[in-house]
Amino acid sequence: YRVHVVPIKDDEEKIEAAVAVFHDVTDARNFDQMRSEFVGNVSHELRTPLTSIKGFVETLLDGAMENSDTCRRFLTIIEAETQRLTRLIDDLLNLSAIESKERIIRPKPVCVQHAIRGVMNILGPQITEKKLCVELICAHNLPRIYADEDLFGQVMINLLDNAIKYTPKGGTITIRCRQRDSRVVITVTDTGMGIPQESIPRVFERFYRVDKARSRNRGGTGLGLAIVKHIVESHGGEVFVDSEIGKGSTFGVSFLAV
Ligand code: ADP
């Protein structure tokens, strides 16, 4: 609590009473703490690829450039790190735009099946590379959802991208869409590595990763699911996850049916 005390004086300026006002600053302090944690996280995430880029550039300038194989190898790493920085900054800007309500949501009736097919096409090369089997099962007569089409696409890209990233070669990804009361529920189930029980409640937090090294190696930013949660909740929907280590995970989102 922050305490503010005001003395009450009589005619002769003698204090005869005092009024104490207690301000509950718990929320403000939590917010400050969250903000500084966030800034710390962002700085760390930005510095990691930069340190690596700097190291490889210095080694190249120090003479490694003479060998064309080494040169090519280092430049490939530098390129990948640059892409990761770009993705991180894009994700951060997206998240902050949605959070600050700067990104205006333009909902309209969206055909789920059509939108998901579009996303599957975008991710086609990654799906083929990992020899994954992706199936889309839509309930008969599924109503359209009321959503911003681009943002819905972003949700599906992030969920499918994770399912692809965290599922070994030859696995299966199943996307199911069905109606539940006034909502359409979409789930993405993979036969991947799964998530330890204790980590499940935290996966939607910004920058939370079960395995930092593994996420980074796969080009992850730790922001994908935080973005999913924000988009879905800003549409009045819900997110959920169920997972078993070594067996696979199911991520689900719900949107209002039209
Ligand atoms: P990242 O960029 O690290 O993938 P996300 O916010 O998308 O960040 O996911 C947070 C963490 O949740 C990941 O680092 C990973 O540990 C875990 N995760 C997300 N999706 C899956 C999945 N389909 N299977 C296993 N783990 C997952």
PDB file of C-alpha atoms and ligand atoms in Angstrom:
ATOM      1  CA  TYR A   1       0.000   0.000   0.000  1.00  0.00           C
ATOM      2  CA  ARG A   2       1.057   3.590  -0.574  1.00  0.00           C
ATOM      3  CA  VAL A   3      -0.121   5.750   2.333  1.00  0.00           C
ATOM      4  CA  HIS A   4      -0.981   9.399   1.965  1.00  0.00           C
ATOM      5  CA  VAL A   5      -1.543  11.324   5.214  1.00  0.00           C
ATOM      6  CA  VAL A   6      -3.274  14.717   5.346  1.00  0.00           C
ATOM      7  CA  PRO A   7      -3.169  16.633   8.674  1.00  0.00           C
ATOM      8  CA  ILE A   8      -6.312  18.454   9.773  1.00  0.00           C
ATOM      9  CA  LYS A   9      -5.515  21.610  11.718  1.00  0.00           C
ATOM     10  CA  ASP A  10      -7.591  23.763  14.026  1.00  0.00           C
ATOM     11  CA  ASP A  11      -7.785  27.571  13.916  1.00  0.00           C
ATOM     12  CA  GLU A  12      -4.443  27.874  15.714  1.00  0.00           C
ATOM     13  CA  GLU A  13      -2.730  25.649  13.168  1.00  0.00           C
ATOM     14  CA  LYS A  14      -2.454  22.812  15.678  1.00  0.00           C
ATOM     15  CA  ILE A  15      -2.957  19.376  14.281  1.00  0.00           C
ATOM     16  CA  GLU A  16      -6.125  17.948  15.738  1.00  0.00           C
ATOM     17  CA  ALA A  17      -6.575  14.983  13.448  1.00  0.00           C
ATOM     18  CA  ALA A  18      -5.221  13.302  10.375  1.00  0.00           C
ATOM     19  CA  VAL A  19      -6.722  11.494   7.438  1.00  0.00           C
ATOM     20  CA  ALA A  20      -4.801   8.558   6.076  1.00  0.00           C
ATOM     21  CA  VAL A  21      -5.537   7.335   2.544  1.00  0.00           C
ATOM     22  CA  PHE A  22      -4.334   3.853   1.615  1.00  0.00           C
ATOM     23  CA  HIS A  23      -3.717   3.273  -2.083  1.00  0.00           C
ATOM     24  CA  ASP A  24      -3.558  -0.354  -3.109  1.00  0.00           C
ATOM     25  CA  VAL A  25      -0.602  -0.381  -5.524  1.00  0.00           C
ATOM     26  CA  THR A  26      -0.351  -4.168  -5.954  1.00  0.00           C
ATOM     27  CA  ASP A  27      -1.637  -4.031  -9.526  1.00  0.00           C
ATOM     28  CA  ALA A  28       0.601  -1.123 -10.463  1.00  0.00           C
ATOM     29  CA  ARG A  29       3.636  -2.883  -9.020  1.00  0.00           C
ATOM     30  CA  ASN A  30       2.792  -6.160 -10.761  1.00  0.00           C
ATOM     31  CA  PHE A  31       2.423  -4.258 -13.983  1.00  0.00           C
ATOM     32  CA  ASP A  32       5.802  -2.542 -13.524  1.00  0.00           C
ATOM     33  CA  GLN A  33       7.407  -5.871 -12.755  1.00  0.00           C
ATOM     34  CA  MET A  34       5.781  -7.502 -15.797  1.00  0.00           C
ATOM     35  CA  ARG A  35       6.897  -4.660 -17.998  1.00  0.00           C
ATOM     36  CA  SER A  36      10.508  -4.813 -16.874  1.00  0.00           C
ATOM     37  CA  GLU A  37      10.519  -8.619 -17.222  1.00  0.00           C
ATOM     38  CA  PHE A  38       9.170  -8.207 -20.740  1.00  0.00           C
ATOM     39  CA  VAL A  39      11.820  -5.639 -21.686  1.00  0.00           C
ATOM     40  CA  GLY A  40      14.467  -7.951 -20.229  1.00  0.00           C
ATOM     41  CA  ASN A  41      13.134 -10.895 -22.236  1.00  0.00           C
ATOM     42  CA  VAL A  42      12.971  -8.908 -25.463  1.00  0.00           C
ATOM     43  CA  SER A  43      16.507  -7.580 -25.034  1.00  0.00           C
ATOM     44  CA  HIS A  44      17.791 -11.072 -24.381  1.00  0.00           C
ATOM     45  CA  GLU A  45      15.959 -12.503 -27.390  1.00  0.00           C
ATOM     46  CA  LEU A  46      17.313  -9.761 -29.656  1.00  0.00           C
ATOM     47  CA  ARG A  47      20.833 -10.007 -28.321  1.00  0.00           C
ATOM     48  CA  THR A  48      21.209 -13.772 -28.851  1.00  0.00           C
ATOM     49  CA  PRO A  49      21.071 -13.708 -32.680  1.00  0.00           C
ATOM     50  CA  LEU A  50      23.027 -10.444 -32.782  1.00  0.00           C
ATOM     51  CA  THR A  51      25.862 -11.943 -30.710  1.00  0.00           C
ATOM     52  CA  SER A  52      25.984 -14.915 -33.020  1.00  0.00           C
ATOM     53  CA  ILE A  53      25.982 -12.725 -36.167  1.00  0.00           C
ATOM     54  CA  LYS A  54      28.738 -10.552 -34.719  1.00  0.00           C
ATOM     55  CA  GLY A  55      30.852 -13.586 -33.852  1.00  0.00           C
ATOM     56  CA  PHE A  56      30.598 -15.102 -37.323  1.00  0.00           C
ATOM     57  CA  VAL A  57      31.274 -11.773 -39.079  1.00  0.00           C
ATOM     58  CA  GLU A  58      34.361 -11.207 -36.928  1.00  0.00           C
ATOM     59  CA  THR A  59      35.652 -14.707 -37.628  1.00  0.00           C
ATOM     60  CA  LEU A  60      35.117 -14.170 -41.359  1.00  0.00           C
ATOM     61  CA  LEU A  61      36.978 -10.842 -41.271  1.00  0.00           C
ATOM     62  CA  ASP A  62      39.748 -12.462 -39.229  1.00  0.00           C
ATOM     63  CA  GLY A  63      40.596 -14.715 -42.155  1.00  0.00           C
ATOM     64  CA  ALA A  64      37.927 -17.439 -42.320  1.00  0.00           C
ATOM     65  CA  MET A  65      36.760 -15.697 -45.512  1.00  0.00           C
ATOM     66  CA  GLU A  66      39.763 -17.151 -47.401  1.00  0.00           C
ATOM     67  CA  ASN A  67      38.184 -20.601 -47.354  1.00  0.00           C
ATOM     68  CA  SER A  68      35.111 -20.567 -49.565  1.00  0.00           C
ATOM     69  CA  ASP A  69      33.428 -23.569 -47.854  1.00  0.00           C
ATOM     70  CA  THR A  70      33.750 -22.003 -44.405  1.00  0.00           C
ATOM     71  CA  CYS A  71      32.637 -18.692 -45.840  1.00  0.00           C
ATOM     72  CA  ARG A  72      29.472 -20.230 -47.290  1.00  0.00           C
ATOM     73  CA  ARG A  73      28.722 -22.112 -44.062  1.00  0.00           C
ATOM     74  CA  PHE A  74      29.098 -19.002 -41.896  1.00  0.00           C
ATOM     75  CA  LEU A  75      27.072 -16.833 -44.258  1.00  0.00           C
ATOM     76  CA  THR A  76      24.260 -19.407 -44.182  1.00  0.00           C
ATOM     77  CA  ILE A  77      24.205 -19.182 -40.379  1.00  0.00           C
ATOM     78  CA  ILE A  78      24.243 -15.388 -40.538  1.00  0.00           C
ATOM     79  CA  GLU A  79      21.330 -15.471 -42.978  1.00  0.00           C
ATOM     80  CA  ALA A  80      19.320 -17.790 -40.695  1.00  0.00           C
ATOM     81  CA  GLU A  81      20.017 -15.583 -37.671  1.00  0.00           C
ATOM     82  CA  THR A  82      18.952 -12.493 -39.615  1.00  0.00           C
ATOM     83  CA  GLN A  83      15.700 -14.237 -40.554  1.00  0.00           C
ATOM     84  CA  ARG A  84      15.128 -15.099 -36.912  1.00  0.00           C
ATOM     85  CA  LEU A  85      15.610 -11.454 -35.903  1.00  0.00           C
ATOM     86  CA  THR A  86      13.117 -10.376 -38.558  1.00  0.00           C
ATOM     87  CA  ARG A  87      10.581 -12.957 -37.376  1.00  0.00           C
ATOM     88  CA  LEU A  88      11.046 -11.909 -33.768  1.00  0.00           C
ATOM     89  CA  ILE A  89      10.491  -8.241 -34.579  1.00  0.00           C
ATOM     90  CA  ASP A  90       7.450  -9.077 -36.752  1.00  0.00           C
ATOM     91  CA  ASP A  91       5.966 -11.186 -33.933  1.00  0.00           C
ATOM     92  CA  LEU A  92       6.612  -8.461 -31.362  1.00  0.00           C
ATOM     93  CA  LEU A  93       4.993  -5.813 -33.543  1.00  0.00           C
ATOM     94  CA  ASN A  94       2.002  -8.069 -34.216  1.00  0.00           C
ATOM     95  CA  LEU A  95       1.531  -8.832 -30.551  1.00  0.00           C
ATOM     96  CA  SER A  96       1.820  -5.223 -29.460  1.00  0.00           C
ATOM     97  CA  ALA A  97      -0.576  -4.068 -32.194  1.00  0.00           C
ATOM     98  CA  ILE A  98      -3.211  -6.584 -31.075  1.00  0.00           C
ATOM     99  CA  GLU A  99      -2.652  -5.859 -27.384  1.00  0.00           C
ATOM    100  CA  SER A 100      -2.855  -2.106 -27.759  1.00  0.00           C
ATOM    101  CA  LYS A 101      -5.971  -2.513 -29.935  1.00  0.00           C
ATOM    102  CA  GLU A 102      -4.128  -0.539 -32.598  1.00  0.00           C
ATOM    103  CA  ARG A 103      -4.864  -3.361 -35.024  1.00  0.00           C
ATOM    104  CA  ILE A 104      -8.545  -2.931 -35.669  1.00  0.00           C
ATOM    105  CA  ILE A 105     -10.375  -6.249 -35.909  1.00  0.00           C
ATOM    106  CA  ARG A 106     -12.562  -6.457 -38.996  1.00  0.00           C
ATOM    107  CA  PRO A 107     -14.771  -9.477 -38.428  1.00  0.00           C
ATOM    108  CA  LYS A 108     -16.914 -10.978 -41.164  1.00  0.00           C
ATOM    109  CA  PRO A 109     -18.278 -14.461 -41.864  1.00  0.00           C
ATOM    110  CA  VAL A 110     -15.326 -16.726 -42.691  1.00  0.00           C
ATOM    111  CA  CYS A 111     -15.472 -20.238 -44.135  1.00  0.00           C
ATOM    112  CA  VAL A 112     -13.196 -22.229 -41.824  1.00  0.00           C
ATOM    113  CA  GLN A 113     -12.480 -25.019 -44.295  1.00  0.00           C
ATOM    114  CA  HIS A 114     -11.505 -22.596 -47.061  1.00  0.00           C
ATOM    115  CA  ALA A 115      -9.275 -20.520 -44.759  1.00  0.00           C
ATOM    116  CA  ILE A 116      -7.514 -23.609 -43.363  1.00  0.00           C
ATOM    117  CA  ARG A 117      -6.861 -24.968 -46.867  1.00  0.00           C
ATOM    118  CA  GLY A 118      -5.169 -21.660 -47.691  1.00  0.00           C
ATOM    119  CA  VAL A 119      -2.893 -22.004 -44.649  1.00  0.00           C
ATOM    120  CA  MET A 120      -2.111 -25.643 -45.528  1.00  0.00           C
ATOM    121  CA  ASN A 121      -0.964 -24.457 -48.958  1.00  0.00           C
ATOM    122  CA  ILE A 122       1.331 -21.832 -47.421  1.00  0.00           C
ATOM    123  CA  LEU A 123       2.892 -24.463 -45.153  1.00  0.00           C
ATOM    124  CA  GLY A 124       2.978 -27.083 -47.937  1.00  0.00           C
ATOM    125  CA  PRO A 125       6.772 -27.090 -48.394  1.00  0.00           C
ATOM    126  CA  GLN A 126       7.423 -27.675 -44.656  1.00  0.00           C
ATOM    127  CA  ILE A 127       4.797 -30.433 -44.552  1.00  0.00           C
ATOM    128  CA  THR A 128       6.342 -32.185 -47.556  1.00  0.00           C
ATOM    129  CA  GLU A 129       9.884 -31.799 -46.236  1.00  0.00           C
ATOM    130  CA  LYS A 130       8.969 -33.595 -42.999  1.00  0.00           C
ATOM    131  CA  LYS A 131       6.861 -36.192 -44.811  1.00  0.00           C
ATOM    132  CA  LEU A 132       3.918 -35.401 -42.550  1.00  0.00           C
ATOM    133  CA  CYS A 133       0.382 -36.541 -43.178  1.00  0.00           C
ATOM    134  CA  VAL A 134      -2.047 -33.653 -42.600  1.00  0.00           C
ATOM    135  CA  GLU A 135      -5.771 -34.349 -42.520  1.00  0.00           C
ATOM    136  CA  LEU A 136      -8.598 -31.852 -42.277  1.00  0.00           C
ATOM    137  CA  ILE A 137     -11.867 -33.164 -40.878  1.00  0.00           C
ATOM    138  CA  CYS A 138     -14.779 -30.729 -40.952  1.00  0.00           C
ATOM    139  CA  ALA A 139     -18.219 -31.500 -39.564  1.00  0.00           C
ATOM    140  CA  HIS A 140     -21.002 -31.578 -42.121  1.00  0.00           C
ATOM    141  CA  ASN A 141     -22.845 -28.251 -42.425  1.00  0.00           C
ATOM    142  CA  LEU A 142     -20.291 -26.428 -40.317  1.00  0.00           C
ATOM    143  CA  PRO A 143     -21.381 -22.798 -39.923  1.00  0.00           C
ATOM    144  CA  ARG A 144     -19.015 -20.000 -40.843  1.00  0.00           C
ATOM    145  CA  ILE A 145     -17.253 -18.155 -38.042  1.00  0.00           C
ATOM    146  CA  TYR A 146     -17.347 -14.478 -37.274  1.00  0.00           C
ATOM    147  CA  ALA A 147     -13.683 -13.430 -37.461  1.00  0.00           C
ATOM    148  CA  ASP A 148     -11.066 -11.214 -39.008  1.00  0.00           C
ATOM    149  CA  GLU A 149      -9.879 -13.414 -41.873  1.00  0.00           C
ATOM    150  CA  ASP A 150      -6.198 -12.408 -41.711  1.00  0.00           C
ATOM    151  CA  LEU A 151      -6.034 -12.829 -37.949  1.00  0.00           C
ATOM    152  CA  PHE A 152      -7.782 -16.209 -38.143  1.00  0.00           C
ATOM    153  CA  GLY A 153      -5.176 -17.213 -40.742  1.00  0.00           C
ATOM    154  CA  GLN A 154      -2.442 -16.124 -38.348  1.00  0.00           C
ATOM    155  CA  VAL A 155      -3.907 -18.325 -35.578  1.00  0.00           C
ATOM    156  CA  MET A 156      -3.978 -21.365 -37.858  1.00  0.00           C
ATOM    157  CA  ILE A 157      -0.462 -20.680 -39.214  1.00  0.00           C
ATOM    158  CA  ASN A 158       0.965 -20.479 -35.685  1.00  0.00           C
ATOM    159  CA  LEU A 159      -0.784 -23.673 -34.504  1.00  0.00           C
ATOM    160  CA  LEU A 160       0.117 -25.667 -37.620  1.00  0.00           C
ATOM    161  CA  ASP A 161       3.647 -24.305 -37.681  1.00  0.00           C
ATOM    162  CA  ASN A 162       4.138 -25.586 -34.112  1.00  0.00           C
ATOM    163  CA  ALA A 163       2.576 -28.957 -34.912  1.00  0.00           C
ATOM    164  CA  ILE A 164       5.039 -29.259 -37.824  1.00  0.00           C
ATOM    165  CA  LYS A 165       8.027 -28.006 -35.783  1.00  0.00           C
ATOM    166  CA  TYR A 166       7.485 -30.299 -32.814  1.00  0.00           C
ATOM    167  CA  THR A 167       6.474 -33.479 -34.673  1.00  0.00           C
ATOM    168  CA  PRO A 168       9.146 -35.858 -35.960  1.00  0.00           C
ATOM    169  CA  LYS A 169       9.333 -36.876 -39.622  1.00  0.00           C
ATOM    170  CA  GLY A 170       6.517 -39.091 -40.846  1.00  0.00           C
ATOM    171  CA  GLY A 171       4.048 -37.989 -38.139  1.00  0.00           C
ATOM    172  CA  THR A 172       0.388 -37.087 -38.508  1.00  0.00           C
ATOM    173  CA  ILE A 173      -1.396 -33.794 -37.927  1.00  0.00           C
ATOM    174  CA  THR A 174      -5.181 -33.831 -37.682  1.00  0.00           C
ATOM    175  CA  ILE A 175      -7.260 -30.657 -37.859  1.00  0.00           C
ATOM    176  CA  ARG A 176     -10.848 -31.077 -36.654  1.00  0.00           C
ATOM    177  CA  CYS A 177     -13.586 -28.486 -36.931  1.00  0.00           C
ATOM    178  CA  ARG A 178     -16.951 -28.943 -35.273  1.00  0.00           C
ATOM    179  CA  GLN A 179     -19.787 -26.917 -33.839  1.00  0.00           C
ATOM    180  CA  ARG A 180     -20.389 -26.734 -30.114  1.00  0.00           C
ATOM    181  CA  ASP A 181     -23.449 -24.653 -29.205  1.00  0.00           C
ATOM    182  CA  SER A 182     -22.954 -21.169 -30.603  1.00  0.00           C
ATOM    183  CA  ARG A 183     -19.273 -21.734 -31.327  1.00  0.00           C
ATOM    184  CA  VAL A 184     -17.028 -23.464 -33.792  1.00  0.00           C
ATOM    185  CA  VAL A 185     -14.178 -25.370 -32.153  1.00  0.00           C
ATOM    186  CA  ILE A 186     -11.022 -26.062 -34.150  1.00  0.00           C
ATOM    187  CA  THR A 187      -8.389 -28.465 -32.812  1.00  0.00           C
ATOM    188  CA  VAL A 188      -4.940 -29.307 -34.136  1.00  0.00           C
ATOM    189  CA  THR A 189      -3.646 -32.678 -32.946  1.00  0.00           C
ATOM    190  CA  ASP A 190      -0.126 -33.895 -33.628  1.00  0.00           C
ATOM    191  CA  THR A 191       1.794 -37.090 -32.953  1.00  0.00           C
ATOM    192  CA  GLY A 192       4.793 -35.091 -31.745  1.00  0.00           C
ATOM    193  CA  MET A 193       6.963 -34.922 -28.672  1.00  0.00           C
ATOM    194  CA  GLY A 194       4.243 -33.598 -26.364  1.00  0.00           C
ATOM    195  CA  ILE A 195       4.568 -31.137 -23.481  1.00  0.00           C
ATOM    196  CA  PRO A 196       5.424 -32.026 -19.860  1.00  0.00           C
ATOM    197  CA  GLN A 197       2.418 -31.703 -17.544  1.00  0.00           C
ATOM    198  CA  GLU A 198       3.979 -28.907 -15.462  1.00  0.00           C
ATOM    199  CA  SER A 199       4.653 -26.772 -18.574  1.00  0.00           C
ATOM    200  CA  ILE A 200       1.149 -27.026 -20.022  1.00  0.00           C
ATOM    201  CA  PRO A 201      -0.315 -24.056 -18.077  1.00  0.00           C
ATOM    202  CA  ARG A 202       2.567 -21.838 -19.225  1.00  0.00           C
ATOM    203  CA  VAL A 203       2.820 -22.431 -22.985  1.00  0.00           C
ATOM    204  CA  PHE A 204       0.630 -19.439 -23.866  1.00  0.00           C
ATOM    205  CA  GLU A 205       2.929 -17.031 -21.962  1.00  0.00           C
ATOM    206  CA  ARG A 206       5.206 -14.800 -24.001  1.00  0.00           C
ATOM    207  CA  PHE A 207       8.667 -16.249 -24.446  1.00  0.00           C
ATOM    208  CA  TYR A 208       7.845 -19.415 -22.513  1.00  0.00           C
ATOM    209  CA  ARG A 209       9.411 -22.471 -24.111  1.00  0.00           C
ATOM    210  CA  VAL A 210       9.663 -25.987 -22.810  1.00  0.00           C
ATOM    211  CA  ASP A 211      13.098 -26.338 -24.357  1.00  0.00           C
ATOM    212  CA  LYS A 212      14.755 -23.066 -25.328  1.00  0.00           C
ATOM    213  CA  ALA A 213      17.513 -24.621 -27.421  1.00  0.00           C
ATOM    214  CA  ARG A 214      15.105 -26.816 -29.350  1.00  0.00           C
ATOM    215  CA  SER A 215      12.698 -23.942 -30.024  1.00  0.00           C
ATOM    216  CA  ARG A 216      15.562 -21.711 -31.256  1.00  0.00           C
ATOM    217  CA  ASN A 217      16.978 -24.439 -33.478  1.00  0.00           C
ATOM    218  CA  ARG A 218      13.616 -24.703 -35.135  1.00  0.00           C
ATOM    219  CA  GLY A 219      13.381 -20.976 -35.649  1.00  0.00           C
ATOM    220  CA  GLY A 220      10.906 -20.373 -32.791  1.00  0.00           C
ATOM    221  CA  THR A 221      10.471 -16.977 -31.144  1.00  0.00           C
ATOM    222  CA  GLY A 222       8.465 -18.085 -28.099  1.00  0.00           C
ATOM    223  CA  LEU A 223       5.687 -15.673 -29.098  1.00  0.00           C
ATOM    224  CA  GLY A 224       3.554 -17.796 -31.429  1.00  0.00           C
ATOM    225  CA  LEU A 225       1.095 -19.074 -28.833  1.00  0.00           C
ATOM    226  CA  ALA A 226       0.896 -15.717 -27.000  1.00  0.00           C
ATOM    227  CA  ILE A 227      -0.242 -14.239 -30.329  1.00  0.00           C
ATOM    228  CA  VAL A 228      -2.784 -17.059 -30.800  1.00  0.00           C
ATOM    229  CA  LYS A 229      -4.241 -16.452 -27.329  1.00  0.00           C
ATOM    230  CA  HIS A 230      -4.523 -12.703 -27.860  1.00  0.00           C
ATOM    231  CA  ILE A 231      -6.183 -13.003 -31.248  1.00  0.00           C
ATOM    232  CA  VAL A 232      -8.662 -15.660 -30.091  1.00  0.00           C
ATOM    233  CA  GLU A 233      -9.572 -13.825 -26.881  1.00  0.00           C
ATOM    234  CA  SER A 234      -9.956 -10.511 -28.682  1.00  0.00           C
ATOM    235  CA  HIS A 235     -12.596 -12.315 -30.792  1.00  0.00           C
ATOM    236  CA  GLY A 236     -14.369 -13.507 -27.630  1.00  0.00           C
ATOM    237  CA  GLY A 237     -13.142 -17.093 -28.045  1.00  0.00           C
ATOM    238  CA  GLU A 238     -11.062 -19.456 -25.936  1.00  0.00           C
ATOM    239  CA  VAL A 239      -7.836 -21.424 -26.262  1.00  0.00           C
ATOM    240  CA  PHE A 240      -6.982 -24.768 -24.699  1.00  0.00           C
ATOM    241  CA  VAL A 241      -4.313 -27.418 -24.801  1.00  0.00           C
ATOM    242  CA  ASP A 242      -4.015 -31.046 -23.892  1.00  0.00           C
ATOM    243  CA  SER A 243      -0.800 -32.983 -24.248  1.00  0.00           C
ATOM    244  CA  GLU A 244       0.987 -36.145 -23.273  1.00  0.00           C
ATOM    245  CA  ILE A 245       4.742 -36.367 -23.377  1.00  0.00           C
ATOM    246  CA  GLY A 246       5.993 -38.633 -26.150  1.00  0.00           C
ATOM    247  CA  LYS A 247       2.493 -39.061 -27.609  1.00  0.00           C
ATOM    248  CA  GLY A 248       1.470 -35.694 -28.942  1.00  0.00           C
ATOM    249  CA  SER A 249      -0.481 -32.513 -28.318  1.00  0.00           C
ATOM    250  CA  THR A 250      -3.861 -31.039 -29.103  1.00  0.00           C
ATOM    251  CA  PHE A 251      -4.276 -27.283 -29.301  1.00  0.00           C
ATOM    252  CA  GLY A 252      -7.783 -25.904 -29.608  1.00  0.00           C
ATOM    253  CA  VAL A 253      -9.414 -22.566 -30.330  1.00  0.00           C
ATOM    254  CA  SER A 254     -13.040 -21.491 -30.478  1.00  0.00           C
ATOM    255  CA  PHE A 255     -14.754 -18.733 -32.455  1.00  0.00           C
ATOM    256  CA  LEU A 256     -18.332 -17.526 -32.576  1.00  0.00           C
ATOM    257  CA  ALA A 257     -20.427 -19.239 -35.222  1.00  0.00           C
ATOM    258  CA  VAL A 258     -22.319 -16.988 -37.618  1.00  0.00           C
TER     259      VAL A 258
HETATM  260  P1  ADP B   1       7.987 -21.197 -30.190  1.00  0.00           P
HETATM  261  O1  ADP B   1       8.361 -20.106 -31.109  1.00  0.00           O
HETATM  262  O2  ADP B   1       9.069 -21.543 -29.199  1.00  0.00           O
HETATM  263  O3  ADP B   1       7.424 -22.398 -30.881  1.00  0.00           O
HETATM  264  P2  ADP B   1       5.296 -20.813 -29.116  1.00  0.00           P
HETATM  265  O4  ADP B   1       4.730 -19.681 -28.316  1.00  0.00           O
HETATM  266  O5  ADP B   1       4.680 -21.087 -30.433  1.00  0.00           O
HETATM  267  O6  ADP B   1       6.850 -20.528 -29.260  1.00  0.00           O
HETATM  268  O7  ADP B   1       5.230 -22.136 -28.229  1.00  0.00           O
HETATM  269  C1  ADP B   1       5.716 -22.094 -26.895  1.00  0.00           C
HETATM  270  C2  ADP B   1       6.308 -23.446 -26.503  1.00  0.00           C
HETATM  271  O8  ADP B   1       5.268 -24.421 -26.403  1.00  0.00           O
HETATM  272  C3  ADP B   1       7.302 -24.010 -27.509  1.00  0.00           C
HETATM  273  O9  ADP B   1       8.596 -23.545 -27.298  1.00  0.00           O
HETATM  274  C4  ADP B   1       7.182 -25.511 -27.261  1.00  0.00           C
HETATM  275  O10 ADP B   1       8.012 -25.866 -26.173  1.00  0.00           O
HETATM  276  C5  ADP B   1       5.742 -25.703 -26.823  1.00  0.00           C
HETATM  277  N1  ADP B   1       4.882 -26.162 -27.946  1.00  0.00           N
HETATM  278  C6  ADP B   1       4.062 -25.413 -28.717  1.00  0.00           C
HETATM  279  N2  ADP B   1       3.398 -26.170 -29.619  1.00  0.00           N
HETATM  280  C7  ADP B   1       3.792 -27.439 -29.404  1.00  0.00           C
HETATM  281  C8  ADP B   1       3.470 -28.706 -30.011  1.00  0.00           C
HETATM  282  N3  ADP B   1       2.575 -28.806 -31.004  1.00  0.00           N
HETATM  283  N4  ADP B   1       4.094 -29.831 -29.517  1.00  0.00           N
HETATM  284  C9  ADP B   1       4.990 -29.730 -28.509  1.00  0.00           C
HETATM  285  N5  ADP B   1       5.338 -28.574 -27.894  1.00  0.00           N
HETATM  286  C10 ADP B   1       4.755 -27.440 -28.343  1.00  0.00           C
END
